[in-house]
Amino acid sequence: MACNGANQSLLSGLATSTTQKSNGDAPQRRRLRRVRSAPLAEFGPTGINGDTALLRSESIFGRLHPSFKKVAIFLSVYLGLGTKCFYIIRNQIKGDKTNGILDAVYFSVVTMTTVGYGDLVPNSDLAKLLACVFVFTGIALIGLVLTKAADYLVEKQETLLVKALHMHQKVGQLEILKETENNRVKFKFYTALILLVVLILAGTIFLSKVENLDLVDAFYCVCSTITTLGYGDKSFSTEGGRIFAIFWILAGTICLAQFFLYIAELNTENRQKALVKWVLSRRTTNVDLEAADLDNDGVVGVAEFVLFKLEEIGKICQEDISLFMEEFEELDVDQSGTLSVSDIMLAQSVETRRS
């Protein structure tokens, strides 16, 4: 469903607190009740001023660690098999050769990233069939790297970027994590842009110094490589150049793809923020009240109003609301309009008899 657990827990808490205020004059402690569809809340020690941003940030990085390790294993297996296969059939690959093992690794990377310079090409049916197999599996692996490892590496640089922006200010770790959380997509975009510029400069300088290309040709080769055009008129031809290319081509092509992904994500986030701003700034009309009155009792409560606003900004849809209402009606056995422990017990006994 389009909604998330946080919205469900919020509405459950709002409904409970509203009921408590109407049943007693003395202030009572808010009790948050969890429904079947709501996820368990993550409780733990809080930071300064009760803030849990530090724990949330650490959990995000913790969840990404296994994915990064998985990608590293797949990449190692791919390059290992590619190197072994293309080394065995090295005599069936023609072109500008340097070292057997190095050329095999280099050819595997160029094939996986679909750069295809043309400086090394298959020259037999077996070599061509192997190239076909490795290019398809390589594209799949690149997709996995983009969704897991690249995002992990960029997130690891976000905190460093925020620290650099506040280098001359006295900002604590908690404030840095708060700002990173609030501007996550923006910092991902800036971090990917900085890494991309660094990779372009490094590749241009290396090609100019090691491969003896002039600056225009070096920059031209860099652009044709990271965009996977691979015209082939300029490429890495020395042993040192191909050692550098093995790592640089992987980093450059993935970083560029991730950069464009963050551009699209940032554009989507800006449009979402503009929509939220418009929804919150416009005046509520009688038509809005009628649409927000889910139970058709002529009165809009806090929970109904919040649901209406969430639906307006696209955080939840009418289908999701209908499903929640159906679940509530199933649990509300005594038809009182509220849920209690007795309702839950009765609902469970009814389900037991049905089963």
Coordinates of C-alpha atoms in Angstrom, one line a residue:
M1 CA 0.0 0.0 0.0
A2 CA 1.0 3.6 -0.5
C3 CA 1.0 4.5 3.1
N4 CA 3.7 3.8 5.7
G5 CA 3.6 2.6 9.3
A6 CA 4.4 6.0 10.7
N7 CA 1.2 7.5 9.5
Q8 CA -0.8 4.7 11.0
S9 CA 0.8 4.9 14.4
L10 CA 0.3 8.7 14.4
L11 CA -3.4 8.4 13.6
S12 CA -3.8 5.7 16.3
G13 CA -2.2 8.0 18.8
L14 CA -4.4 11.0 17.8
A15 CA -7.6 9.0 18.1
T16 CA -6.6 7.7 21.5
S17 CA -5.6 11.0 22.9
T18 CA -8.8 12.7 21.7
T19 CA -11.0 10.0 23.3
Q20 CA -9.1 10.4 26.6
K21 CA -9.6 14.2 26.7
S22 CA -13.4 13.7 26.3
N23 CA -13.6 11.0 29.0
G24 CA -11.9 12.8 31.8
D25 CA -11.0 16.3 33.1
A26 CA -7.7 15.4 34.6
P27 CA -4.7 15.2 32.2
Q28 CA -3.8 11.6 31.5
R29 CA -0.8 10.0 30.0
R30 CA -1.2 9.3 26.3
R31 CA -1.4 5.6 25.4
L32 CA -0.5 4.6 21.9
R33 CA -2.2 1.5 20.7
R34 CA -0.8 -0.5 17.9
V35 CA -3.1 -2.1 15.3
R36 CA -2.3 -5.2 13.3
S37 CA -1.1 -3.4 10.3
A38 CA 1.2 -1.0 12.2
P39 CA 4.9 -2.0 12.6
L40 CA 6.5 -2.2 16.0
A41 CA 8.0 1.1 17.2
E42 CA 11.7 1.2 17.6
F43 CA 12.4 2.1 21.2
G44 CA 15.9 2.8 22.6
P45 CA 18.0 5.2 24.5
T46 CA 17.4 8.8 23.3
G47 CA 20.1 11.4 22.7
I48 CA 20.1 15.0 23.9
N49 CA 16.7 16.5 24.4
G50 CA 15.1 13.0 23.7
D51 CA 16.2 13.0 20.1
T52 CA 16.7 9.6 18.4
A53 CA 18.2 10.9 15.2
L54 CA 21.6 9.4 16.0
L55 CA 20.2 5.9 16.4
R56 CA 18.1 6.2 13.3
S57 CA 21.1 7.3 11.2
E58 CA 23.2 4.4 12.6
S59 CA 20.5 1.9 11.8
I60 CA 20.3 3.1 8.2
F61 CA 24.1 2.6 7.8
G62 CA 23.8 -0.8 9.6
R63 CA 21.2 -2.1 7.2
L64 CA 23.3 -1.1 4.2
H65 CA 26.4 -2.9 5.3
P66 CA 25.2 -6.5 4.3
S67 CA 24.1 -5.3 0.9
F68 CA 27.5 -3.7 0.3
K69 CA 29.2 -6.9 1.2
K70 CA 26.9 -8.9 -1.1
V71 CA 27.7 -6.6 -4.0
A72 CA 31.5 -6.9 -3.3
I73 CA 31.2 -10.7 -3.3
F74 CA 29.2 -10.7 -6.6
L75 CA 31.7 -8.2 -8.2
S76 CA 34.7 -10.3 -7.1
V77 CA 33.1 -13.5 -8.5
Y78 CA 32.3 -11.8 -11.8
L79 CA 35.7 -10.3 -12.3
G80 CA 37.4 -13.5 -11.1
L81 CA 35.4 -15.7 -13.6
G82 CA 35.8 -13.1 -16.3
T83 CA 39.5 -12.8 -15.8
K84 CA 40.0 -16.6 -15.8
C85 CA 37.8 -17.2 -18.9
F86 CA 39.2 -14.4 -21.0
Y87 CA 42.8 -15.3 -20.0
I88 CA 42.3 -18.8 -21.1
I89 CA 41.0 -17.7 -24.5
R90 CA 43.5 -14.7 -24.7
N91 CA 44.7 -15.9 -28.1
Q92 CA 41.2 -15.6 -29.4
I93 CA 41.0 -11.9 -28.5
K94 CA 42.7 -9.5 -30.9
G95 CA 43.8 -5.9 -30.4
D96 CA 46.3 -3.8 -28.4
K97 CA 47.6 -6.2 -25.8
T98 CA 49.9 -5.5 -22.8
N99 CA 49.8 -8.3 -20.1
G100 CA 47.7 -11.4 -20.3
I101 CA 46.0 -11.3 -16.9
L102 CA 45.8 -7.5 -16.9
D103 CA 44.2 -7.5 -20.3
A104 CA 41.7 -10.1 -19.1
V105 CA 40.6 -8.0 -16.1
Y106 CA 40.5 -4.9 -18.2
F107 CA 38.4 -6.6 -20.9
S108 CA 36.0 -7.8 -18.2
V109 CA 35.5 -4.3 -16.8
V110 CA 35.1 -2.8 -20.2
T111 CA 32.5 -5.5 -21.1
M112 CA 30.6 -5.2 -17.8
T113 CA 30.3 -1.4 -18.0
T114 CA 29.4 -1.6 -21.8
V115 CA 32.1 0.9 -22.6
G116 CA 33.5 -1.3 -25.4
Y117 CA 36.4 0.7 -26.7
G118 CA 37.2 -1.8 -29.4
D119 CA 40.9 -1.9 -28.5
L120 CA 40.4 -5.5 -27.5
V121 CA 37.7 -7.5 -29.4
P122 CA 36.7 -11.2 -29.5
N123 CA 38.0 -13.0 -32.6
S124 CA 36.3 -16.4 -32.4
D125 CA 32.9 -17.8 -31.9
L126 CA 33.7 -19.0 -28.4
A127 CA 35.1 -15.6 -27.4
K128 CA 32.0 -13.8 -28.8
L129 CA 29.6 -16.1 -27.0
L130 CA 31.5 -15.6 -23.7
A131 CA 31.4 -11.8 -24.3
C132 CA 27.6 -12.0 -24.8
V133 CA 27.2 -13.9 -21.5
F134 CA 29.4 -11.5 -19.5
V135 CA 27.9 -8.4 -20.9
F136 CA 24.3 -9.4 -19.8
T137 CA 25.4 -10.5 -16.4
G138 CA 27.6 -7.4 -16.1
I139 CA 24.6 -5.1 -16.8
A140 CA 22.6 -6.9 -14.1
L141 CA 25.5 -6.5 -11.7
I142 CA 25.8 -2.8 -12.5
G143 CA 22.1 -2.5 -11.6
L144 CA 22.7 -4.2 -8.3
V145 CA 25.7 -1.9 -7.6
L146 CA 23.6 1.2 -8.4
T147 CA 20.8 0.2 -6.0
K148 CA 23.0 -1.0 -3.1
A149 CA 26.7 -0.2 -3.0
A150 CA 26.8 3.2 -4.7
D151 CA 24.0 4.5 -2.5
Y152 CA 25.8 3.2 0.5
L153 CA 29.1 4.9 -0.4
V154 CA 27.4 8.2 -1.1
E155 CA 25.5 8.1 2.2
K156 CA 28.8 7.5 4.0
Q157 CA 30.1 10.8 2.5
E158 CA 27.0 12.8 3.5
T159 CA 28.2 13.5 7.0
L160 CA 31.6 14.5 5.8
L161 CA 30.0 17.0 3.4
V162 CA 27.8 18.5 6.1
K163 CA 30.9 18.8 8.4
A164 CA 32.8 20.6 5.6
L165 CA 29.9 23.0 5.1
H166 CA 30.0 23.9 8.9
M167 CA 33.7 23.7 9.3
H168 CA 34.0 27.1 11.0
Q169 CA 30.9 26.7 13.1
K170 CA 30.4 25.0 16.4
V171 CA 28.0 22.3 15.3
G172 CA 27.6 19.0 17.3
Q173 CA 27.2 15.5 15.9
L174 CA 23.5 15.5 16.6
E175 CA 22.9 18.7 14.6
I176 CA 24.9 17.3 11.7
L177 CA 22.8 14.1 11.7
K178 CA 19.6 16.2 11.9
E179 CA 20.6 18.3 8.9
T180 CA 21.7 15.2 7.0
E181 CA 18.3 13.5 7.6
N182 CA 16.3 16.6 6.6
N183 CA 18.2 17.2 3.4
R184 CA 19.2 13.7 2.5
V185 CA 18.4 13.8 -1.2
K186 CA 20.1 17.2 -1.6
F187 CA 23.3 16.1 0.1
K188 CA 23.3 12.9 -2.0
F189 CA 23.1 15.0 -5.1
Y190 CA 25.9 17.3 -4.0
T191 CA 28.1 14.4 -2.9
A192 CA 27.6 12.6 -6.2
L193 CA 28.4 15.8 -8.1
I194 CA 31.6 16.4 -6.2
L195 CA 32.7 12.7 -6.7
L196 CA 31.9 13.0 -10.4
V197 CA 34.0 16.1 -10.8
V198 CA 36.9 14.6 -8.9
L199 CA 36.7 11.4 -11.1
I200 CA 36.6 13.5 -14.3
L201 CA 39.6 15.6 -13.3
A202 CA 41.5 12.5 -12.2
G203 CA 40.8 10.7 -15.4
T204 CA 41.7 13.7 -17.5
I205 CA 45.0 14.4 -15.7
F206 CA 46.0 10.7 -15.8
L207 CA 45.3 10.3 -19.5
S208 CA 47.3 13.5 -20.2
K209 CA 50.3 12.5 -18.1
V210 CA 50.4 8.7 -18.5
E211 CA 48.8 8.0 -21.9
N212 CA 50.4 11.2 -23.4
L213 CA 47.1 12.6 -24.7
D214 CA 46.5 16.4 -24.9
L215 CA 44.0 17.9 -22.6
V216 CA 41.2 18.0 -25.1
D217 CA 41.7 14.4 -26.2
A218 CA 42.0 13.3 -22.5
F219 CA 38.7 15.0 -21.6
Y220 CA 37.1 13.6 -24.7
C221 CA 38.2 10.1 -23.7
V222 CA 36.9 10.6 -20.2
C223 CA 33.5 11.8 -21.3
S224 CA 33.1 9.0 -23.9
T225 CA 34.1 6.5 -21.2
I226 CA 31.9 7.4 -18.2
T227 CA 28.9 7.8 -20.6
T228 CA 29.7 4.3 -21.9
L229 CA 29.9 5.6 -25.5
G230 CA 33.4 4.1 -26.0
Y231 CA 34.1 5.5 -29.5
G232 CA 37.5 3.6 -29.4
D233 CA 39.7 6.2 -31.0
K234 CA 41.1 7.1 -27.6
S235 CA 41.6 4.5 -24.8
F236 CA 44.0 3.1 -22.2
S237 CA 46.8 1.4 -24.0
T238 CA 49.6 1.1 -21.4
E239 CA 49.9 -1.3 -18.5
G240 CA 49.7 1.5 -16.0
G241 CA 46.8 3.0 -17.8
R242 CA 44.8 -0.2 -17.8
I243 CA 45.5 -0.8 -14.1
F244 CA 44.1 2.7 -13.4
A245 CA 41.2 2.1 -15.9
I246 CA 40.0 -1.1 -14.0
F247 CA 39.1 1.0 -11.0
W248 CA 38.4 4.3 -12.6
I249 CA 35.9 3.0 -15.3
L250 CA 33.9 1.2 -12.6
A251 CA 33.8 4.2 -10.3
G252 CA 33.1 6.8 -13.1
T253 CA 30.3 5.0 -14.9
I254 CA 28.5 4.1 -11.7
C255 CA 28.9 7.6 -10.3
L256 CA 27.5 9.2 -13.4
A257 CA 24.5 6.9 -13.4
Q258 CA 23.9 7.6 -9.7
F259 CA 24.2 11.4 -10.3
F260 CA 21.4 11.4 -12.8
L261 CA 19.4 9.2 -10.5
Y262 CA 19.7 11.8 -7.7
I263 CA 18.8 14.6 -10.2
A264 CA 15.5 12.8 -10.8
E265 CA 15.0 12.1 -7.1
L266 CA 15.7 15.7 -6.2
N267 CA 13.2 17.0 -8.8
T268 CA 10.6 14.6 -7.4
E269 CA 11.2 15.7 -3.9
N270 CA 11.0 19.4 -4.9
R271 CA 7.7 18.8 -6.6
Q272 CA 6.4 17.0 -3.5
K273 CA 7.5 19.8 -1.3
A274 CA 5.7 22.3 -3.6
L275 CA 2.6 20.3 -3.4
V276 CA 2.7 20.1 0.4
K277 CA 3.3 23.8 0.6
W278 CA 0.3 24.5 -1.6
V279 CA -2.0 22.1 0.4
L280 CA -1.0 23.6 3.7
S281 CA -1.4 27.2 2.5
R282 CA -4.8 27.0 0.8
R283 CA -7.9 27.6 2.8
T284 CA -10.1 24.7 3.8
T285 CA -13.6 24.9 2.2
N286 CA -17.0 23.2 2.9
V287 CA -16.3 20.8 0.1
D288 CA -13.1 19.8 1.9
L289 CA -14.9 19.1 5.1
E290 CA -17.4 16.9 3.3
A291 CA -14.6 15.0 1.7
A292 CA -12.8 14.6 5.0
D293 CA -15.9 13.4 6.9
L294 CA -15.1 9.7 6.6
D295 CA -17.9 8.5 8.9
N296 CA -20.5 10.9 7.5
D297 CA -21.5 12.2 11.0
G298 CA -21.3 15.9 10.0
V299 CA -18.2 16.5 12.1
V300 CA -14.5 16.2 11.1
G301 CA -12.2 14.9 13.9
V302 CA -8.4 15.3 14.2
A303 CA -7.7 11.9 12.7
E304 CA -10.1 12.5 9.8
F305 CA -8.5 15.9 9.0
V306 CA -5.0 14.4 9.1
L307 CA -6.0 11.6 6.8
F308 CA -7.6 14.1 4.4
K309 CA -4.4 16.2 4.3
L310 CA -2.2 13.1 3.8
E311 CA -4.4 12.0 0.9
E312 CA -4.1 15.5 -0.6
I313 CA -0.3 15.4 -0.6
G314 CA -0.2 11.9 -2.0
K315 CA 1.1 10.2 1.2
I316 CA -1.9 7.9 1.4
C317 CA -4.7 7.0 -1.0
Q318 CA -8.5 6.5 -0.6
E319 CA -8.1 2.7 -1.1
D320 CA -5.7 2.5 1.9
I321 CA -8.1 4.5 4.0
S322 CA -11.0 2.2 3.1
L323 CA -8.9 -0.8 4.1
F324 CA -8.1 0.8 7.4
M325 CA -11.8 1.6 8.0
E326 CA -12.8 -2.0 7.2
E327 CA -10.2 -3.3 9.7
F328 CA -11.4 -0.9 12.3
E329 CA -15.1 -2.0 11.8
E330 CA -14.0 -5.6 12.1
L331 CA -12.3 -4.9 15.4
D332 CA -15.0 -2.7 16.8
V333 CA -17.3 -5.6 17.7
D334 CA -19.6 -3.6 20.0
Q335 CA -20.0 -0.9 17.4
S336 CA -19.1 1.8 19.9
G337 CA -16.8 3.7 17.5
T338 CA -13.8 3.1 19.7
L339 CA -11.5 0.2 20.3
S340 CA -10.8 -1.4 23.7
V341 CA -9.2 -4.5 25.1
S342 CA -12.6 -6.2 25.2
D343 CA -13.1 -5.4 21.5
I344 CA -9.8 -7.0 20.6
M345 CA -10.5 -10.1 22.7
L346 CA -14.0 -10.5 21.2
A347 CA -12.6 -10.1 17.6
Q348 CA -9.9 -12.7 18.3
S349 CA -12.5 -15.1 19.7
V350 CA -14.7 -14.6 16.6
E351 CA -11.7 -15.3 14.3
T352 CA -10.9 -18.4 16.4
R353 CA -14.5 -19.8 16.0
R354 CA -14.4 -19.1 12.2
S355 CA -11.1 -21.0 11.8

